[in-house]
Coordinates of C-alpha atoms in Angstrom, one line a residue:
M306 CA 6.4 41.5 54.2
V307 CA 3.3 41.5 52.1
L308 CA 5.3 41.7 49.2
Y309 CA 7.5 38.3 50.3
F310 CA 4.6 36.8 50.3
W311 CA 3.5 37.7 47.2
I312 CA 6.5 37.0 45.4
Y313 CA 6.8 33.7 47.1
W314 CA 3.6 32.3 46.0
A315 CA 4.3 34.1 42.4
I316 CA 7.5 31.8 42.5
L317 CA 6.0 28.8 43.6
G318 CA 3.2 29.2 41.1
C319 CA 5.4 29.7 38.5
I320 CA 7.4 26.3 39.2
L321 CA 3.8 23.9 39.5
S322 CA 2.9 25.6 36.2
T323 CA 6.2 24.4 34.7
Q324 CA 6.0 20.9 36.1
Y325 CA 2.7 20.9 35.1
Y326 CA 3.2 21.6 31.4
R327 CA 6.4 19.6 31.0
Q328 CA 3.9 16.2 32.5
F329 CA 1.5 17.3 30.0
R330 CA 4.2 17.1 26.8
D331 CA 5.1 14.1 28.3
R332 CA 2.3 12.6 28.2
E333 CA 1.7 14.3 25.0
L334 CA 4.7 12.3 23.6
R335 CA 3.9 9.0 25.0
T336 CA 0.6 8.9 23.3
S337 CA 2.3 10.1 20.4
Q338 CA 5.2 7.4 20.3
L339 CA 2.1 4.6 21.0
E340 CA 0.0 6.0 18.1
T341 CA 3.2 5.5 16.2
Q342 CA 4.1 1.9 17.1
L343 CA 0.6 1.3 16.6
A344 CA 0.6 2.3 13.0
L345 CA 3.9 1.1 12.5
A346 CA 3.0 -2.4 14.0
Q347 CA -0.5 -2.3 11.9
L348 CA 1.3 -1.7 8.5
Q349 CA 4.0 -4.8 9.0
M350 CA 0.6 -6.9 9.9
L351 CA -0.7 -5.7 6.7
R352 CA 2.1 -6.4 4.6
M353 CA 2.9 -10.0 6.2
Q354 CA -0.8 -10.9 5.5
L355 CA -0.3 -10.1 1.9
H356 CA 2.8 -12.0 1.3
P357 CA 1.2 -15.3 1.9
H358 CA -1.9 -14.0 -0.2
F359 CA 0.3 -13.9 -3.2
L360 CA 2.2 -16.9 -3.0
F361 CA -0.9 -19.7 -2.7
N362 CA -2.2 -18.0 -5.4
T363 CA 1.3 -17.9 -7.4
L364 CA 1.6 -21.3 -6.2
N365 CA -1.1 -23.0 -7.1
A366 CA -0.5 -21.7 -10.9
I367 CA 2.2 -23.2 -11.1
S368 CA 0.9 -26.5 -9.2
A369 CA -2.3 -26.3 -12.2
L370 CA 0.4 -26.0 -15.2
L371 CA 3.2 -28.7 -14.0
H372 CA 1.0 -31.6 -15.7
K373 CA 0.1 -29.4 -18.3
D374 CA 3.5 -27.7 -19.7
A375 CA 6.3 -28.7 -17.6
D376 CA 8.8 -25.7 -19.6
K377 CA 6.1 -22.7 -18.6
A378 CA 5.9 -24.0 -15.1
D379 CA 9.8 -23.6 -15.1
I380 CA 9.7 -20.2 -16.0
M381 CA 7.1 -19.3 -13.8
I382 CA 9.4 -21.3 -10.9
A383 CA 11.8 -18.8 -11.9
R384 CA 9.8 -15.4 -12.1
L385 CA 8.3 -16.1 -8.9
G386 CA 12.3 -16.8 -7.4
E387 CA 12.7 -13.0 -8.9
L388 CA 10.0 -11.7 -7.2
L389 CA 11.0 -13.4 -4.2
R390 CA 14.5 -12.3 -4.3
T391 CA 13.5 -8.6 -4.8
T392 CA 10.7 -8.7 -2.1
L393 CA 13.4 -10.0 0.4
E394 CA 15.6 -7.4 -0.3
S395 CA 13.0 -4.2 -0.2
A396 CA 12.1 -5.9 2.8
G397 CA 10.8 -3.1 5.8
T398 CA 10.5 -0.5 3.2
Q399 CA 7.1 1.1 2.9
Q400 CA 7.9 3.5 -0.1
V401 CA 10.2 3.1 -3.0
P402 CA 10.2 4.9 -6.3
L403 CA 7.1 4.0 -9.0
R404 CA 9.6 3.0 -11.8
Q405 CA 10.8 0.2 -9.1
E406 CA 7.5 -1.1 -8.6
L407 CA 6.8 -1.2 -12.2
E408 CA 9.6 -3.1 -12.2
F409 CA 8.8 -5.3 -9.5
I410 CA 5.7 -6.4 -11.1
Q411 CA 7.1 -8.1 -14.6
P412 CA 7.9 -11.0 -13.3
Y413 CA 4.2 -11.7 -11.7
L414 CA 3.2 -10.6 -15.4
E415 CA 5.4 -13.0 -16.8
I416 CA 4.0 -15.6 -14.4
E417 CA 0.5 -14.6 -15.7
K418 CA 1.9 -14.9 -19.5
A419 CA 3.1 -18.6 -19.0
R420 CA 0.1 -19.3 -17.7
L421 CA -2.5 -17.6 -19.4
G422 CA -0.8 -17.4 -22.4
D423 CA -2.5 -14.8 -25.9
R424 CA -5.4 -14.3 -23.6
L425 CA -3.3 -12.0 -21.4
K426 CA -2.3 -8.8 -23.3
V427 CA -0.8 -5.9 -21.4
R428 CA -0.7 -2.4 -22.0
M429 CA 1.0 0.5 -20.3
D430 CA 1.1 4.1 -20.6
I431 CA 3.5 5.6 -17.9
N432 CA 4.4 9.4 -17.6
P433 CA 8.5 9.5 -17.5
E434 CA 7.6 12.8 -15.3
V435 CA 6.2 10.4 -12.4
M436 CA 8.4 7.5 -13.0
D437 CA 10.2 8.7 -9.5
A438 CA 7.7 9.4 -7.7
P439 CA 7.3 7.4 -4.0
V440 CA 4.7 5.0 -4.1
P441 CA 4.0 2.0 -1.0
N442 CA 6.1 -1.0 -1.8
F443 CA 4.0 -3.9 -3.1
V444 CA 1.4 -1.3 -4.0
L445 CA 0.5 -2.4 -7.4
Q446 CA 0.6 -6.3 -7.2
P447 CA -2.3 -6.9 -5.5
L448 CA -4.7 -4.4 -8.0
V449 CA -2.9 -6.5 -11.0
E450 CA -3.5 -9.8 -9.8
N451 CA -7.6 -8.2 -9.3
A452 CA -7.5 -7.3 -12.4
I453 CA -6.3 -10.6 -14.0
R454 CA -8.0 -13.0 -11.5
H455 CA -11.5 -11.6 -11.7
G456 CA -11.8 -9.7 -15.1
I457 CA -9.5 -12.0 -17.4
A458 CA -8.6 -15.2 -16.1
P459 CA -12.2 -16.5 -15.8
F460 CA -12.9 -16.2 -19.7
A461 CA -12.0 -17.2 -23.3
R462 CA -11.9 -14.3 -24.9
V463 CA -8.4 -12.4 -25.0
G464 CA -8.1 -10.3 -21.8
W465 CA -6.4 -6.4 -21.5
L466 CA -4.6 -4.8 -18.6
D467 CA -3.8 -1.2 -19.0
I468 CA -1.6 0.4 -16.1
R469 CA -1.5 4.2 -16.5
A470 CA 0.3 6.9 -14.1
H471 CA 0.4 10.5 -14.9
A472 CA 0.4 13.3 -13.1
E473 CA -3.5 15.3 -11.5
N474 CA -3.2 18.5 -9.6
G475 CA 0.0 17.7 -7.6
M476 CA -1.0 14.0 -7.3
L477 CA 0.2 10.8 -8.3
R478 CA -2.7 8.8 -10.3
I479 CA -2.6 5.3 -11.3
D480 CA -5.3 3.5 -13.1
V481 CA -5.2 -0.4 -13.3
Q482 CA -8.0 -1.3 -15.9
D483 CA -9.6 -4.4 -17.1
N484 CA -11.7 -5.2 -20.1
G485 CA -13.7 -7.9 -17.9
P486 CA -17.4 -7.8 -16.7
G487 CA -16.9 -5.5 -13.8
L488 CA -18.9 -4.6 -10.8
S489 CA -22.2 -6.2 -10.7
P490 CA -25.1 -3.7 -9.7
E491 CA -25.1 -5.0 -5.5
Q492 CA -21.4 -4.5 -5.5
Q493 CA -21.2 -1.2 -7.4
A494 CA -24.0 -0.2 -5.1
C495 CA -21.8 -1.4 -1.7
E496 CA -18.9 0.4 -3.3
K497 CA -20.2 3.7 -3.3
A498 CA -21.6 3.0 0.3
G499 CA -17.9 2.3 1.7
A500 CA -19.0 -0.8 2.0
F501 CA -17.7 -3.5 -0.6
R502 CA -16.1 -6.6 1.0
A503 CA -13.6 -7.3 -1.5
G504 CA -10.4 -9.7 -0.7
V505 CA -7.5 -9.3 1.0
G506 CA -5.1 -7.5 -1.7
I507 CA -7.7 -4.8 -2.0
A508 CA -8.4 -4.8 1.4
N509 CA -4.8 -4.0 2.6
T510 CA -3.8 -2.2 -0.4
R511 CA -7.2 -0.1 1.2
A512 CA -5.8 0.1 4.8
R513 CA -1.9 0.5 3.8
L514 CA -3.0 3.9 1.8
Q515 CA -4.9 4.6 4.7
Q516 CA -2.5 4.0 7.6
L517 CA 0.1 6.2 4.9
Y518 CA -1.8 9.2 3.7
G519 CA -5.2 9.5 5.9
P520 CA -7.2 11.9 4.0
Q521 CA -4.9 12.9 1.5
H522 CA -5.3 9.5 -0.8
R523 CA -8.5 8.4 -2.6
F524 CA -9.1 4.5 -3.6
E525 CA -11.9 3.8 -5.6
M526 CA -13.2 0.7 -8.0
K527 CA -15.1 2.4 -10.6
N528 CA -16.6 -0.1 -14.0
G529 CA -16.1 1.4 -17.4
T530 CA -18.7 3.3 -19.7
T531 CA -18.7 -0.2 -21.6
Q532 CA -16.7 -2.7 -20.1
G533 CA -14.4 -4.0 -17.5
L534 CA -13.5 -2.5 -14.2
T535 CA -10.7 0.9 -13.2
V536 CA -8.6 0.5 -10.1
T537 CA -8.2 4.7 -9.1
M538 CA -5.6 5.4 -6.8
L539 CA -4.9 8.9 -6.0
I540 CA -1.4 9.7 -3.5
P541 CA 0.3 12.5 -2.7
A542 CA 3.0 13.1 -5.8
G543 CA 5.9 13.9 -3.4
E544 CA 6.3 12.9 0.2
S545 CA 3.6 12.2 2.6
P546 CA 2.8 13.7 5.8
G547 CA 4.5 12.4 8.4
D548 CA 6.3 10.4 5.8
E549 CA 10.1 10.6 6.5
R550 CA 9.2 10.1 10.4
V551 CA 7.6 6.9 9.5
E552 CA 10.5 6.2 7.5
T553 CA 12.7 7.1 10.1
L554 CA 10.9 5.0 12.3
L555 CA 10.8 1.9 10.3
S556 CA 14.6 1.7 9.6
E557 CA 15.3 2.1 13.7
T558 CA 12.1 -0.4 15.1
M559 CA 11.4 -2.9 12.2
Q560 CA 13.8 -6.1 11.2
P561 CA 13.0 -7.5 8.4
A562 CA 10.2 -9.0 7.2
T563 CA 10.1 -12.9 6.6
I564 CA 8.0 -14.3 2.8
S565 CA 5.9 -15.9 5.2
G566 CA 4.8 -13.6 7.3

């Protein structure tokens, strides 16, 4: 009888332990799902915030040109149409090949060239080996826009915009550099302390990179040795951690975003 008694309690203990473990795993799974849904919602919210900001600035530029140079305004409207079409086609996609991202910013650069004329010069130095590396969709445009808006457009001299990309220690490094005044000493101090309050485009870019890559990325804004500002972004050269899971969930749970957000 004593033997049966201990066998009974042993079996009961195993059953209770198994039930507890299943409940624990279920709670862990639900917590993980909630965290994933929150991350996806934050990513989508950030993307929707970015589109109206970009459209507002572009439409402002077109409006300023309408009564000065109708032909240039017409070119800008056509290029804006190209941008909107590309944005709609890639809605819901968090990552694209670098070559596609470079193609995407071409109409934007043409818009700015139509607006600024010979005052804007663009140089690209892209290593062919990284052309197919995955990058966050729509990540270059706010960096380029920031350089043109703050480092080139306000000044009468010729402004240079350099876009570089290459592999560096297993990472993809992208630099966007202008020859403008750069950050003020106060802004530099805030940037080093992680307290620099950038515009919505840069702020959203920082947040998206944090959501997608966590600690496995670097994003910094730094003055050149003589002039200008360089924005540097380092991200994993291949798939980012959890990226396959994020892309799968995006395709299953997200509806395409509208341009107006």
